[in-house]
CSV table of C-alpha atoms in Angstrom, one decimal:
chain,number,residue,atom,x,y,z
S,105,UNK,CA,30.8,0.0,-6.1
S,106,UNK,CA,33.5,2.0,-7.9
S,107,UNK,CA,35.7,4.1,-5.6
S,108,UNK,CA,35.6,7.8,-6.7
S,109,UNK,CA,38.9,9.2,-7.8
S,110,UNK,CA,40.3,12.7,-7.8
S,111,UNK,CA,39.2,14.8,-10.8
S,112,UNK,CA,42.9,15.7,-11.2
S,113,UNK,CA,43.5,12.3,-12.6
S,114,UNK,CA,42.9,11.4,-16.3
S,115,UNK,CA,41.3,8.2,-17.4
S,116,UNK,CA,44.6,6.5,-18.0
S,117,UNK,CA,45.8,7.5,-14.5
S,118,UNK,CA,42.6,6.2,-13.0
S,119,UNK,CA,42.9,2.8,-14.7
S,120,UNK,CA,46.5,2.5,-13.7
S,121,UNK,CA,45.7,3.2,-10.1
S,122,UNK,CA,42.9,0.7,-10.1
S,123,UNK,CA,45.1,-2.0,-11.7
S,124,UNK,CA,47.8,-1.2,-9.1
S,125,UNK,CA,45.4,-1.8,-6.3
S,126,UNK,CA,44.0,-5.0,-7.9
S,127,UNK,CA,47.5,-6.3,-8.2
S,128,UNK,CA,48.2,-5.4,-4.6
S,129,UNK,CA,45.1,-7.3,-3.6
S,130,UNK,CA,46.4,-10.6,-4.8
S,131,UNK,CA,47.0,-12.8,-7.9
S,132,UNK,CA,44.8,-12.1,-10.9
S,133,UNK,CA,42.7,-14.8,-12.5
S,134,UNK,CA,43.0,-15.6,-16.2
S,135,UNK,CA,40.1,-13.3,-17.2
S,136,UNK,CA,41.6,-10.4,-15.2
S,137,UNK,CA,45.1,-11.0,-16.7
S,138,UNK,CA,43.5,-10.8,-20.2
S,139,UNK,CA,41.8,-7.5,-19.3
S,140,UNK,CA,45.1,-6.2,-18.0
S,141,UNK,CA,47.1,-7.2,-21.1
S,142,UNK,CA,44.4,-5.6,-23.3
S,143,UNK,CA,44.6,-2.3,-21.4
S,144,UNK,CA,48.4,-2.4,-21.5
S,145,UNK,CA,48.4,-2.8,-25.2
S,146,UNK,CA,46.0,0.1,-25.8
S,147,UNK,CA,48.7,2.8,-25.4
S,148,UNK,CA,52.5,2.7,-25.0
S,149,UNK,CA,52.4,4.9,-21.9
S,150,UNK,CA,50.1,2.5,-20.0
S,151,UNK,CA,52.9,0.3,-18.8
S,152,UNK,CA,54.9,3.3,-17.5
S,153,UNK,CA,51.8,4.5,-15.6
S,154,UNK,CA,51.1,1.1,-14.0
S,155,UNK,CA,54.7,0.8,-13.0
S,156,UNK,CA,54.6,4.2,-11.3
S,157,UNK,CA,51.4,3.4,-9.4
S,158,UNK,CA,52.6,0.0,-8.3
S,159,UNK,CA,55.7,1.7,-6.8
S,160,UNK,CA,53.5,4.4,-5.3
S,161,UNK,CA,51.2,1.9,-3.6
S,162,UNK,CA,54.3,0.2,-2.2
S,163,UNK,CA,55.7,3.5,-0.9
S,164,UNK,CA,52.4,4.3,0.7
S,165,UNK,CA,52.2,1.0,2.5
S,166,UNK,CA,55.7,1.5,3.9
S,167,UNK,CA,55.0,5.2,4.9
S,168,UNK,CA,51.7,4.3,6.5
S,169,UNK,CA,52.8,1.1,8.2
S,170,UNK,CA,51.5,2.2,11.7
S,171,UNK,CA,48.0,2.9,10.3
S,172,UNK,CA,48.0,-0.4,8.4
S,173,UNK,CA,48.9,-2.4,11.5
S,174,UNK,CA,45.2,-2.7,12.3
S,175,UNK,CA,43.9,-3.6,8.8
S,176,UNK,CA,40.2,-3.4,7.7
S,177,UNK,CA,38.0,-6.5,8.4
S,178,UNK,CA,38.4,-7.8,4.9
S,179,UNK,CA,41.0,-7.4,2.1
S,180,UNK,CA,38.3,-5.9,-0.2
S,181,UNK,CA,37.9,-3.0,2.1
S,182,UNK,CA,41.6,-2.5,2.4
S,183,UNK,CA,41.9,-2.6,-1.4
S,184,UNK,CA,39.2,0.1,-1.7
S,185,UNK,CA,41.1,2.2,0.8
S,186,UNK,CA,44.3,1.7,-1.1
S,187,UNK,CA,42.7,2.7,-4.4
S,188,UNK,CA,41.6,6.0,-2.9
S,189,UNK,CA,44.9,6.6,-1.2
S,190,UNK,CA,46.9,5.9,-4.4
S,191,UNK,CA,44.6,8.2,-6.4
S,192,UNK,CA,44.9,11.0,-3.8
S,193,UNK,CA,48.7,10.7,-3.6
S,194,UNK,CA,49.0,10.5,-7.3
S,195,UNK,CA,47.0,13.7,-7.7
S,196,UNK,CA,49.4,15.5,-5.4
S,197,UNK,CA,52.4,14.1,-7.2
S,198,UNK,CA,51.0,15.3,-10.6
S,199,UNK,CA,50.5,18.7,-9.1
S,200,UNK,CA,54.1,19.1,-8.2
S,201,UNK,CA,56.0,17.0,-10.8
S,202,UNK,CA,55.8,19.7,-13.5
S,203,UNK,CA,57.1,22.6,-11.6
S,204,UNK,CA,60.0,21.3,-9.5
S,205,UNK,CA,62.2,18.3,-9.5
S,206,UNK,CA,61.4,16.0,-6.5
S,207,UNK,CA,63.4,13.2,-5.2
S,208,UNK,CA,62.0,9.9,-6.4
S,209,UNK,CA,62.9,6.4,-7.3
S,210,UNK,CA,61.5,4.4,-10.3
S,211,UNK,CA,62.3,0.8,-11.0
S,212,UNK,CA,61.3,-1.1,-14.2
S,213,UNK,CA,62.2,-4.4,-15.7
S,214,UNK,CA,61.2,-6.1,-19.0
S,215,UNK,CA,60.8,-9.8,-19.6
S,216,UNK,CA,62.1,-11.9,-22.4
S,217,UNK,CA,60.5,-10.9,-25.7
S,218,UNK,CA,59.1,-7.7,-24.2
S,219,UNK,CA,60.1,-4.2,-25.2
S,220,UNK,CA,58.8,-1.2,-23.4
S,221,UNK,CA,58.9,2.6,-23.6
S,222,UNK,CA,58.6,4.6,-20.3
S,223,UNK,CA,58.8,8.2,-19.2
S,224,UNK,CA,61.0,9.0,-16.2
S,225,UNK,CA,60.1,11.5,-13.6
S,226,UNK,CA,62.2,14.2,-15.3
S,227,UNK,CA,60.4,13.7,-18.7
S,228,UNK,CA,63.3,11.6,-20.1
S,229,UNK,CA,62.0,8.9,-22.4
S,230,UNK,CA,63.6,5.5,-22.2
S,231,UNK,CA,63.1,2.6,-24.7
S,232,UNK,CA,63.9,-0.7,-23.0
S,233,UNK,CA,64.9,-3.8,-24.9
S,234,UNK,CA,64.0,-7.3,-23.7
S,235,UNK,CA,65.3,-8.5,-20.3
S,236,UNK,CA,66.4,-5.1,-19.2
S,237,UNK,CA,66.4,-3.9,-15.6
S,238,UNK,CA,67.0,-0.3,-14.4
S,239,UNK,CA,66.5,2.0,-11.5
S,240,UNK,CA,66.1,5.8,-11.7
S,241,UNK,CA,66.8,8.3,-8.9
S,242,UNK,CA,65.7,11.9,-9.4
S,243,UNK,CA,66.9,14.6,-7.0
S,244,UNK,CA,67.3,18.3,-7.1
S,245,UNK,CA,71.0,18.0,-7.8
S,246,UNK,CA,71.2,15.2,-10.4
S,247,UNK,CA,69.5,12.4,-12.2
S,248,UNK,CA,70.9,8.9,-12.0
S,249,UNK,CA,70.1,5.6,-13.7
S,250,UNK,CA,71.5,2.3,-12.7
S,251,UNK,CA,71.3,-0.2,-15.6
S,252,UNK,CA,71.7,-3.6,-14.0
S,253,UNK,CA,71.4,-5.5,-17.3
S,254,UNK,CA,70.1,-5.3,-20.8
S,255,UNK,CA,69.8,-2.4,-23.3
S,256,UNK,CA,68.1,1.0,-23.3
S,257,UNK,CA,67.8,4.0,-25.6
S,258,UNK,CA,67.6,7.3,-23.7
S,259,UNK,CA,66.1,10.6,-25.0
S,260,UNK,CA,67.3,12.7,-22.1
S,261,UNK,CA,65.3,15.8,-21.1
S,262,UNK,CA,67.7,18.8,-21.2
S,263,UNK,CA,68.6,20.3,-17.8
S,264,UNK,CA,72.0,21.8,-17.7
S,265,UNK,CA,71.8,22.3,-13.9
S,266,UNK,CA,71.2,18.6,-13.2
S,267,UNK,CA,73.5,16.2,-15.0
S,268,UNK,CA,72.1,12.8,-16.1
S,269,UNK,CA,74.1,9.7,-15.3
S,270,UNK,CA,73.8,6.1,-16.5
S,271,UNK,CA,75.8,3.6,-14.3
S,272,UNK,CA,76.6,0.0,-15.1
S,273,UNK,CA,79.1,-2.4,-13.4
S,274,UNK,CA,81.6,-1.8,-16.3
S,275,UNK,CA,81.4,2.0,-16.5
S,276,UNK,CA,79.2,5.0,-16.6
S,277,UNK,CA,77.8,7.8,-18.9
S,278,UNK,CA,77.3,11.5,-18.1
S,279,UNK,CA,75.1,13.9,-20.1
S,280,UNK,CA,72.8,16.9,-19.7
S,281,UNK,CA,70.5,16.3,-22.6
S,282,UNK,CA,71.0,14.0,-25.6
S,283,UNK,CA,70.0,10.7,-27.3
S,284,UNK,CA,72.1,7.6,-26.8
S,285,UNK,CA,72.0,3.8,-26.5
S,286,UNK,CA,73.5,1.8,-23.6
S,287,UNK,CA,74.0,-2.0,-23.7
S,288,UNK,CA,75.3,-4.0,-20.7
S,289,UNK,CA,74.6,-7.7,-21.2
S,290,UNK,CA,77.2,-8.8,-18.6
S,291,UNK,CA,78.9,-7.0,-15.7
S,292,UNK,CA,82.1,-6.8,-17.8
S,293,UNK,CA,80.4,-5.4,-21.0
S,294,UNK,CA,79.4,-1.9,-21.8
S,295,UNK,CA,78.6,-0.4,-25.2
S,296,UNK,CA,77.4,3.2,-25.7
S,297,UNK,CA,76.2,4.6,-29.1
S,298,UNK,CA,75.4,8.3,-29.5
S,299,UNK,CA,72.6,9.3,-31.9
S,300,UNK,CA,72.4,13.1,-30.9
S,301,UNK,CA,74.4,15.4,-28.7
S,302,UNK,CA,77.5,14.2,-26.8
S,303,UNK,CA,78.2,12.1,-23.7
S,304,UNK,CA,81.2,11.4,-21.5
S,305,UNK,CA,81.9,7.7,-21.1
S,306,UNK,CA,84.1,6.6,-18.2
S,307,UNK,CA,85.4,3.5,-16.5
S,308,UNK,CA,85.3,3.0,-12.7
S,309,UNK,CA,88.5,3.7,-10.8
S,310,UNK,CA,88.7,0.0,-9.9
S,311,UNK,CA,89.1,-1.0,-13.6
S,312,UNK,CA,92.5,-2.5,-14.7
S,313,UNK,CA,93.4,0.8,-16.5
S,314,UNK,CA,92.0,3.2,-13.9
S,315,UNK,CA,89.3,5.8,-14.3
S,316,UNK,CA,89.7,6.3,-18.0
S,317,UNK,CA,87.2,8.5,-19.9
S,318,UNK,CA,86.4,9.7,-23.4
S,319,UNK,CA,83.9,12.0,-25.1
S,320,UNK,CA,81.5,10.5,-27.6
S,321,UNK,CA,79.7,12.5,-30.3
S,322,UNK,CA,77.0,11.6,-32.8
S,323,UNK,CA,77.8,8.3,-34.6
S,324,UNK,CA,80.5,7.3,-32.0
S,325,UNK,CA,80.4,3.9,-30.4
S,326,UNK,CA,82.2,3.5,-27.2
S,327,UNK,CA,82.9,0.1,-25.7
S,328,UNK,CA,84.9,-1.8,-23.1
S,329,UNK,CA,87.3,-4.4,-24.5
S,330,UNK,CA,89.6,-6.4,-22.2
S,331,UNK,CA,89.0,-3.9,-19.5
S,332,UNK,CA,90.1,-0.9,-21.7
S,333,UNK,CA,87.9,1.9,-23.1
S,334,UNK,CA,87.8,2.2,-26.9
S,335,UNK,CA,85.7,4.1,-29.5
S,336,UNK,CA,84.9,4.1,-33.2
S,337,UNK,CA,82.8,6.0,-35.7
S,338,UNK,CA,79.8,4.2,-37.1
S,339,UNK,CA,78.7,5.1,-40.6
S,340,UNK,CA,75.0,5.9,-41.3
S,341,UNK,CA,73.9,2.3,-42.1
S,342,UNK,CA,76.0,0.9,-39.3
S,343,UNK,CA,74.4,3.3,-36.8
S,344,UNK,CA,70.9,2.4,-38.0
S,345,UNK,CA,71.8,-1.3,-37.7
S,346,UNK,CA,73.0,-1.0,-34.2
S,347,UNK,CA,69.8,0.6,-33.1
S,348,UNK,CA,67.5,-1.6,-35.2
S,349,UNK,CA,66.2,-3.4,-32.0
S,350,UNK,CA,64.0,-0.4,-31.3
S,351,UNK,CA,61.8,-1.6,-34.2
S,352,UNK,CA,62.1,-5.2,-33.3
S,353,UNK,CA,64.8,-6.0,-35.9
S,354,UNK,CA,68.2,-7.5,-35.9
S,355,UNK,CA,70.6,-6.6,-38.6
S,356,UNK,CA,72.8,-9.6,-39.1
S,357,UNK,CA,75.6,-8.1,-41.3
S,358,UNK,CA,78.9,-8.3,-39.4
S,359,UNK,CA,77.5,-10.8,-36.8
S,360,UNK,CA,78.6,-14.4,-36.6
S,361,UNK,CA,75.9,-17.0,-36.1
S,362,UNK,CA,76.9,-17.4,-32.5
S,363,UNK,CA,76.6,-13.6,-31.9
S,364,UNK,CA,73.2,-13.6,-33.6
S,365,UNK,CA,72.0,-16.5,-31.5
S,366,UNK,CA,73.1,-14.7,-28.3
S,367,UNK,CA,70.8,-11.7,-29.3
S,368,UNK,CA,67.9,-14.1,-30.0
S,369,UNK,CA,68.6,-16.0,-26.8
S,370,UNK,CA,68.3,-13.0,-24.7
S,371,UNK,CA,65.1,-12.0,-26.4
S,372,UNK,CA,63.5,-15.4,-26.1
S,373,UNK,CA,65.1,-16.6,-22.9
S,374,UNK,CA,66.4,-19.5,-25.0
S,375,UNK,CA,69.6,-21.5,-24.7
S,376,UNK,CA,71.7,-22.7,-27.6
S,377,UNK,CA,74.5,-25.3,-28.0
S,378,UNK,CA,76.3,-24.5,-31.2
S,379,UNK,CA,79.3,-26.3,-32.7
S,380,UNK,CA,82.5,-24.3,-33.3
S,381,UNK,CA,82.2,-24.8,-37.0
S,382,UNK,CA,78.6,-23.5,-37.1
S,383,UNK,CA,79.3,-20.7,-34.7
S,384,UNK,CA,81.7,-18.9,-37.2
S,385,UNK,CA,79.1,-18.9,-40.0
S,386,UNK,CA,77.9,-15.4,-41.2
S,387,UNK,CA,74.1,-15.3,-41.7
S,388,UNK,CA,73.9,-11.7,-43.1
S,389,UNK,CA,70.6,-9.9,-43.9
S,390,UNK,CA,68.0,-8.8,-41.4
S,391,UNK,CA,65.6,-10.7,-39.1
S,392,UNK,CA,62.7,-10.1,-36.7
S,393,UNK,CA,63.7,-10.6,-33.1
S,394,UNK,CA,60.3,-12.1,-32.2
S,395,UNK,CA,60.6,-14.7,-35.0
S,396,UNK,CA,63.2,-17.2,-33.9
S,397,UNK,CA,61.7,-20.1,-35.8
S,398,UNK,CA,61.7,-18.0,-39.0
S,399,UNK,CA,65.3,-17.2,-38.5
S,400,UNK,CA,66.3,-20.8,-37.9
S,401,UNK,CA,64.3,-21.9,-41.0
S,402,UNK,CA,66.0,-19.2,-43.1
S,403,UNK,CA,69.6,-20.2,-42.3
S,404,UNK,CA,69.3,-23.9,-42.7
S,405,UNK,CA,69.9,-24.1,-46.4
S,406,UNK,CA,72.3,-21.1,-47.1
S,407,UNK,CA,74.5,-21.9,-44.1
S,408,UNK,CA,74.1,-25.6,-44.3
S,409,UNK,CA,73.2,-26.0,-40.7
S,410,UNK,CA,70.7,-28.1,-38.8
S,411,UNK,CA,68.8,-27.1,-35.7
S,412,UNK,CA,67.3,-29.6,-33.3
S,413,UNK,CA,65.2,-28.7,-30.2
S,414,UNK,CA,65.9,-30.7,-27.0
S,415,UNK,CA,63.5,-29.2,-24.4
S,416,UNK,CA,64.7,-25.7,-23.6
S,417,UNK,CA,67.9,-26.2,-25.6
S,418,UNK,CA,68.4,-25.7,-29.3
S,419,UNK,CA,71.3,-27.6,-30.7
S,420,UNK,CA,72.9,-26.3,-33.9
S,421,UNK,CA,75.6,-27.9,-36.0
S,422,UNK,CA,76.6,-28.2,-39.6
S,423,UNK,CA,74.8,-30.7,-41.8
S,424,UNK,CA,76.8,-33.9,-41.5
S,425,UNK,CA,78.4,-33.1,-38.2
S,426,UNK,CA,78.0,-35.8,-35.6
């Protein structure tokens, strides 16, 4: 029997709450996983909704721990109870989200090969590249994202009274409403590209050069090099190329083969062993990030390289190299 849900919830919210409860109930079988993937693919906002409800169900269990100490007789009854509780709490959350900022925490992570677009609690839209992990905290005074790794494009909801911060191990960004890209593939790396508006990029006080900061405007690229903060202006084509990942593309112009393979490796969770001679080759052109085999086939002849798979490793060298 289907548990009735609050009329305040739309169909997508209802499905998200049901899936959150099913996931909480245990591991899905192959058929259920197929149904879930189909539903997630029906609309870009479905993943964001499911992420929100999964977090909501976790928060509910923590908040209601005393009541859950004596669980229902079977897990099915408990899951039915959770569905109703998640739906009721979600209806309350929807009621208040749109008229006042409330303290909340959202966490999201993408896997290799998976891009995702989510809506944060303050109506900021975030496009996440593959293997990206972040946490968002929304309070009445400020909005703060911790980008642990990966790459994300932010379309920040304007709110002059509550600044929006993006923090990484290598530095941070401060805005009130703008569009910009942040890439942090390692704790020492940080790249910020501004598409609209302006941002302030800064290094932590613990950096070798101290708490340096700089303003970035549309077309500016700020980055950390050898612990120092630098910036440059990207021309129209260069700006489009830097943000091409949002459509699943990789613009190869200006990248060495080793740099290109690093991008593919992160997207496919793939390891490469490349000779120094092959690493310096310049592939040029444009490639689809989800088509690694096509990229490798396309570079063999023009770059005179060979690629051999050895389990999870792809070994690349020049033709004729030992």
